Amino acid sequence: MICISILVPEMHHPIYYEIYLPNIFLQMWLASLEREFWATGTVNEDMLKAIDILFYNFPRLRITEAATLCIPQLVGALKTGTEAAQEAALDALLLLSQGWAAESVNEIGKTQSVAMVEAIPLLQLVMRSGPEHFQEKAEELLQCLPGNLVVTI
């Protein structure tokens, strides 16, 4: 009873709607994406689009641990997804990358950019053989990786 009385006022605080609620949604969609991928071997385009929209509407969410945990699924969607899934994954990664390019990159931004190492060969392939609008996005992602990662474009 005491816990509920403490939580109820917190739920009406604006920060709850800016950070915690979107974070919960992101974690749920991430779990669903992973579950569906292991069950069917496909990536759900709608969930990827929802993650992209969440990152767009809630910029603070981009610099959370949950956002960092999304990167492997987004990279996986680039590998195995349909064109629409790949585009949603690229868009979400571009939104995340805005935190990597900042001069005062925090620890989460560094962790996210390092998590992108696995995607470098894939992004290079997209630049060589993907649709033109994918090539531009892939190049932008490669350009914003930190200087300690050498990338040949």
C-alpha atoms as a PDB file:
ATOM      1  CA  MET A   1       0.000   0.000   0.000  1.00  0.00           C
ATOM      2  CA  ILE A   2       2.808   2.392   0.861  1.00  0.00           C
ATOM      3  CA  CYS A   3       4.593   1.571  -2.425  1.00  0.00           C
ATOM      4  CA  ILE A   4       1.493   2.417  -4.454  1.00  0.00           C
ATOM      5  CA  SER A   5       1.079   5.762  -2.708  1.00  0.00           C
ATOM      6  CA  ILE A   6       4.692   6.586  -3.580  1.00  0.00           C
ATOM      7  CA  LEU A   7       4.384   5.514  -7.223  1.00  0.00           C
ATOM      8  CA  VAL A   8       1.101   7.225  -8.104  1.00  0.00           C
ATOM      9  CA  PRO A   9       2.457  10.799  -7.835  1.00  0.00           C
ATOM     10  CA  GLU A  10       5.548   9.731  -9.811  1.00  0.00           C
ATOM     11  CA  MET A  11       3.361   8.456 -12.668  1.00  0.00           C
ATOM     12  CA  HIS A  12       1.979  11.954 -13.168  1.00  0.00           C
ATOM     13  CA  HIS A  13       5.395  13.547 -13.367  1.00  0.00           C
ATOM     14  CA  PRO A  14       6.317  14.611 -16.959  1.00  0.00           C
ATOM     15  CA  ILE A  15       9.628  12.758 -16.831  1.00  0.00           C
ATOM     16  CA  TYR A  16       7.651   9.518 -16.455  1.00  0.00           C
ATOM     17  CA  TYR A  17       6.082  10.065 -19.872  1.00  0.00           C
ATOM     18  CA  GLU A  18       9.321  11.284 -21.444  1.00  0.00           C
ATOM     19  CA  ILE A  19      11.672   8.539 -20.332  1.00  0.00           C
ATOM     20  CA  TYR A  20      10.231   5.659 -18.364  1.00  0.00           C
ATOM     21  CA  LEU A  21       7.105   4.868 -20.350  1.00  0.00           C
ATOM     22  CA  PRO A  22       8.857   4.934 -23.766  1.00  0.00           C
ATOM     23  CA  ASN A  23      11.670   2.871 -22.254  1.00  0.00           C
ATOM     24  CA  ILE A  24       9.153   0.240 -21.164  1.00  0.00           C
ATOM     25  CA  PHE A  25       7.596   0.174 -24.641  1.00  0.00           C
ATOM     26  CA  LEU A  26      11.034  -0.137 -26.223  1.00  0.00           C
ATOM     27  CA  GLN A  27      11.926  -3.072 -23.998  1.00  0.00           C
ATOM     28  CA  MET A  28       8.609  -4.800 -24.795  1.00  0.00           C
ATOM     29  CA  TRP A  29       9.038  -4.330 -28.559  1.00  0.00           C
ATOM     30  CA  LEU A  30      12.633  -5.460 -28.362  1.00  0.00           C
ATOM     31  CA  ALA A  31      11.614  -8.658 -26.571  1.00  0.00           C
ATOM     32  CA  SER A  32       8.828  -9.245 -29.104  1.00  0.00           C
ATOM     33  CA  LEU A  33      11.189  -8.669 -32.024  1.00  0.00           C
ATOM     34  CA  GLU A  34      13.665 -11.146 -30.642  1.00  0.00           C
ATOM     35  CA  ARG A  35      10.989 -13.728 -29.835  1.00  0.00           C
ATOM     36  CA  GLU A  36       9.474 -13.465 -33.312  1.00  0.00           C
ATOM     37  CA  PHE A  37      12.859 -13.644 -35.011  1.00  0.00           C
ATOM     38  CA  TRP A  38      13.788 -16.838 -33.171  1.00  0.00           C
ATOM     39  CA  ALA A  39      10.349 -18.371 -33.796  1.00  0.00           C
ATOM     40  CA  THR A  40       9.918 -17.488 -37.474  1.00  0.00           C
ATOM     41  CA  GLY A  41      13.269 -16.228 -38.716  1.00  0.00           C
ATOM     42  CA  THR A  42      11.681 -12.977 -39.898  1.00  0.00           C
ATOM     43  CA  VAL A  43      11.775  -9.412 -38.655  1.00  0.00           C
ATOM     44  CA  ASN A  44       8.535  -7.569 -37.927  1.00  0.00           C
ATOM     45  CA  GLU A  45       8.540  -4.355 -39.990  1.00  0.00           C
ATOM     46  CA  ASP A  46       5.819  -2.725 -37.900  1.00  0.00           C
ATOM     47  CA  MET A  47       7.790  -3.140 -34.679  1.00  0.00           C
ATOM     48  CA  LEU A  48      10.896  -1.688 -36.318  1.00  0.00           C
ATOM     49  CA  LYS A  49       8.875   1.284 -37.536  1.00  0.00           C
ATOM     50  CA  ALA A  50       7.446   1.713 -34.030  1.00  0.00           C
ATOM     51  CA  ILE A  51      10.968   1.720 -32.559  1.00  0.00           C
ATOM     52  CA  ASP A  52      12.017   4.313 -35.132  1.00  0.00           C
ATOM     53  CA  ILE A  53       9.012   6.493 -34.234  1.00  0.00           C
ATOM     54  CA  LEU A  54       9.799   6.132 -30.526  1.00  0.00           C
ATOM     55  CA  PHE A  55      13.381   7.303 -31.097  1.00  0.00           C
ATOM     56  CA  TYR A  56      12.102  10.184 -33.210  1.00  0.00           C
ATOM     57  CA  ASN A  57       9.496  11.371 -30.696  1.00  0.00           C
ATOM     58  CA  PHE A  58      11.547  10.788 -27.538  1.00  0.00           C
ATOM     59  CA  PRO A  59      15.143  11.977 -28.093  1.00  0.00           C
ATOM     60  CA  ARG A  60      16.119  11.183 -24.488  1.00  0.00           C
ATOM     61  CA  LEU A  61      15.309   7.540 -25.158  1.00  0.00           C
ATOM     62  CA  ARG A  62      18.168   7.381 -27.683  1.00  0.00           C
ATOM     63  CA  ILE A  63      20.751   7.603 -24.899  1.00  0.00           C
ATOM     64  CA  THR A  64      19.455   4.796 -22.710  1.00  0.00           C
ATOM     65  CA  GLU A  65      20.677   1.289 -22.129  1.00  0.00           C
ATOM     66  CA  ALA A  66      17.514  -0.067 -23.782  1.00  0.00           C
ATOM     67  CA  ALA A  67      18.402   1.831 -26.962  1.00  0.00           C
ATOM     68  CA  THR A  68      21.880   0.310 -26.875  1.00  0.00           C
ATOM     69  CA  LEU A  69      20.340  -3.146 -26.553  1.00  0.00           C
ATOM     70  CA  CYS A  70      18.326  -2.463 -29.734  1.00  0.00           C
ATOM     71  CA  ILE A  71      21.400  -2.162 -31.913  1.00  0.00           C
ATOM     72  CA  PRO A  72      21.978  -5.913 -32.482  1.00  0.00           C
ATOM     73  CA  GLN A  73      18.319  -6.352 -33.511  1.00  0.00           C
ATOM     74  CA  LEU A  74      18.516  -3.338 -35.829  1.00  0.00           C
ATOM     75  CA  VAL A  75      21.703  -4.695 -37.394  1.00  0.00           C
ATOM     76  CA  GLY A  76      20.023  -8.098 -37.698  1.00  0.00           C
ATOM     77  CA  ALA A  77      17.122  -6.448 -39.530  1.00  0.00           C
ATOM     78  CA  LEU A  78      19.630  -4.940 -41.959  1.00  0.00           C
ATOM     79  CA  LYS A  79      20.951  -8.447 -42.644  1.00  0.00           C
ATOM     80  CA  THR A  80      17.757 -10.454 -42.920  1.00  0.00           C
ATOM     81  CA  GLY A  81      14.810  -8.070 -43.178  1.00  0.00           C
ATOM     82  CA  THR A  82      12.705  -6.950 -46.094  1.00  0.00           C
ATOM     83  CA  GLU A  83      13.453  -3.626 -47.762  1.00  0.00           C
ATOM     84  CA  ALA A  84      10.898  -1.859 -45.532  1.00  0.00           C
ATOM     85  CA  ALA A  85      12.417  -3.461 -42.416  1.00  0.00           C
ATOM     86  CA  GLN A  86      15.903  -2.473 -43.549  1.00  0.00           C
ATOM     87  CA  GLU A  87      14.802   1.106 -44.110  1.00  0.00           C
ATOM     88  CA  ALA A  88      13.178   1.316 -40.658  1.00  0.00           C
ATOM     89  CA  ALA A  89      16.334  -0.135 -39.080  1.00  0.00           C
ATOM     90  CA  LEU A  90      18.561   2.353 -40.944  1.00  0.00           C
ATOM     91  CA  ASP A  91      16.328   5.245 -39.869  1.00  0.00           C
ATOM     92  CA  ALA A  92      16.422   4.134 -36.225  1.00  0.00           C
ATOM     93  CA  LEU A  93      20.210   3.736 -36.342  1.00  0.00           C
ATOM     94  CA  LEU A  94      20.537   7.209 -37.854  1.00  0.00           C
ATOM     95  CA  LEU A  95      18.534   8.655 -34.974  1.00  0.00           C
ATOM     96  CA  LEU A  96      20.757   6.846 -32.488  1.00  0.00           C
ATOM     97  CA  SER A  97      23.849   8.101 -34.292  1.00  0.00           C
ATOM     98  CA  GLN A  98      22.972  11.697 -33.507  1.00  0.00           C
ATOM     99  CA  GLY A  99      24.282  11.051 -30.005  1.00  0.00           C
ATOM    100  CA  TRP A 100      27.567   9.609 -31.293  1.00  0.00           C
ATOM    101  CA  ALA A 101      28.524  12.645 -33.324  1.00  0.00           C
ATOM    102  CA  ALA A 102      28.210  15.066 -30.424  1.00  0.00           C
ATOM    103  CA  GLU A 103      31.456  16.528 -29.157  1.00  0.00           C
ATOM    104  CA  SER A 104      30.760  15.497 -25.582  1.00  0.00           C
ATOM    105  CA  VAL A 105      29.809  11.892 -26.205  1.00  0.00           C
ATOM    106  CA  ASN A 106      28.678  10.153 -23.040  1.00  0.00           C
ATOM    107  CA  GLU A 107      29.410   6.537 -22.118  1.00  0.00           C
ATOM    108  CA  ILE A 108      26.197   5.232 -23.668  1.00  0.00           C
ATOM    109  CA  GLY A 109      26.990   6.991 -26.951  1.00  0.00           C
ATOM    110  CA  LYS A 110      30.447   5.395 -26.957  1.00  0.00           C
ATOM    111  CA  THR A 111      28.964   1.995 -26.193  1.00  0.00           C
ATOM    112  CA  GLN A 112      26.416   2.374 -28.978  1.00  0.00           C
ATOM    113  CA  SER A 113      29.014   3.373 -31.539  1.00  0.00           C
ATOM    114  CA  VAL A 114      31.201   0.419 -30.586  1.00  0.00           C
ATOM    115  CA  ALA A 115      28.161  -1.874 -30.849  1.00  0.00           C
ATOM    116  CA  MET A 116      27.914  -0.735 -34.466  1.00  0.00           C
ATOM    117  CA  VAL A 117      31.235  -2.410 -35.320  1.00  0.00           C
ATOM    118  CA  GLU A 118      29.353  -5.522 -36.423  1.00  0.00           C
ATOM    119  CA  ALA A 119      27.376  -3.437 -38.903  1.00  0.00           C
ATOM    120  CA  ILE A 120      30.364  -1.851 -40.675  1.00  0.00           C
ATOM    121  CA  PRO A 121      30.822  -4.574 -43.349  1.00  0.00           C
ATOM    122  CA  LEU A 122      27.078  -4.658 -43.884  1.00  0.00           C
ATOM    123  CA  LEU A 123      26.877  -0.871 -44.289  1.00  0.00           C
ATOM    124  CA  GLN A 124      29.786  -0.999 -46.738  1.00  0.00           C
ATOM    125  CA  LEU A 125      27.915  -3.624 -48.757  1.00  0.00           C
ATOM    126  CA  VAL A 126      24.774  -1.465 -48.748  1.00  0.00           C
ATOM    127  CA  MET A 127      26.848   1.452 -50.043  1.00  0.00           C
ATOM    128  CA  ARG A 128      28.138  -0.642 -52.955  1.00  0.00           C
ATOM    129  CA  SER A 129      24.999  -2.478 -53.977  1.00  0.00           C
ATOM    130  CA  GLY A 130      21.936  -1.120 -52.138  1.00  0.00           C
ATOM    131  CA  PRO A 131      19.281   1.292 -53.360  1.00  0.00           C
ATOM    132  CA  GLU A 132      20.457   4.908 -53.636  1.00  0.00           C
ATOM    133  CA  HIS A 133      18.543   6.186 -50.600  1.00  0.00           C
ATOM    134  CA  PHE A 134      20.006   3.306 -48.555  1.00  0.00           C
ATOM    135  CA  GLN A 135      23.496   4.202 -49.771  1.00  0.00           C
ATOM    136  CA  GLU A 136      23.146   7.758 -48.478  1.00  0.00           C
ATOM    137  CA  LYS A 137      21.954   6.573 -45.072  1.00  0.00           C
ATOM    138  CA  ALA A 138      24.684   3.936 -44.822  1.00  0.00           C
ATOM    139  CA  GLU A 139      27.345   6.512 -45.709  1.00  0.00           C
ATOM    140  CA  GLU A 140      25.999   8.901 -43.073  1.00  0.00           C
ATOM    141  CA  LEU A 141      26.127   6.138 -40.445  1.00  0.00           C
ATOM    142  CA  LEU A 142      29.690   5.216 -41.374  1.00  0.00           C
ATOM    143  CA  GLN A 143      30.766   8.863 -41.242  1.00  0.00           C
ATOM    144  CA  CYS A 144      29.558   9.379 -37.668  1.00  0.00           C
ATOM    145  CA  LEU A 145      31.356   6.426 -36.127  1.00  0.00           C
ATOM    146  CA  PRO A 146      34.096   7.552 -33.744  1.00  0.00           C
ATOM    147  CA  GLY A 147      37.597   8.216 -35.036  1.00  0.00           C
ATOM    148  CA  ASN A 148      39.116   5.216 -33.315  1.00  0.00           C
ATOM    149  CA  LEU A 149      37.191   2.965 -35.739  1.00  0.00           C
ATOM    150  CA  VAL A 150      38.795   3.107 -39.185  1.00  0.00           C
ATOM    151  CA  VAL A 151      36.193   2.677 -41.908  1.00  0.00           C
ATOM    152  CA  THR A 152      36.901   2.429 -45.627  1.00  0.00           C
ATOM    153  CA  ILE A 153      34.113   3.850 -47.742  1.00  0.00           C
END
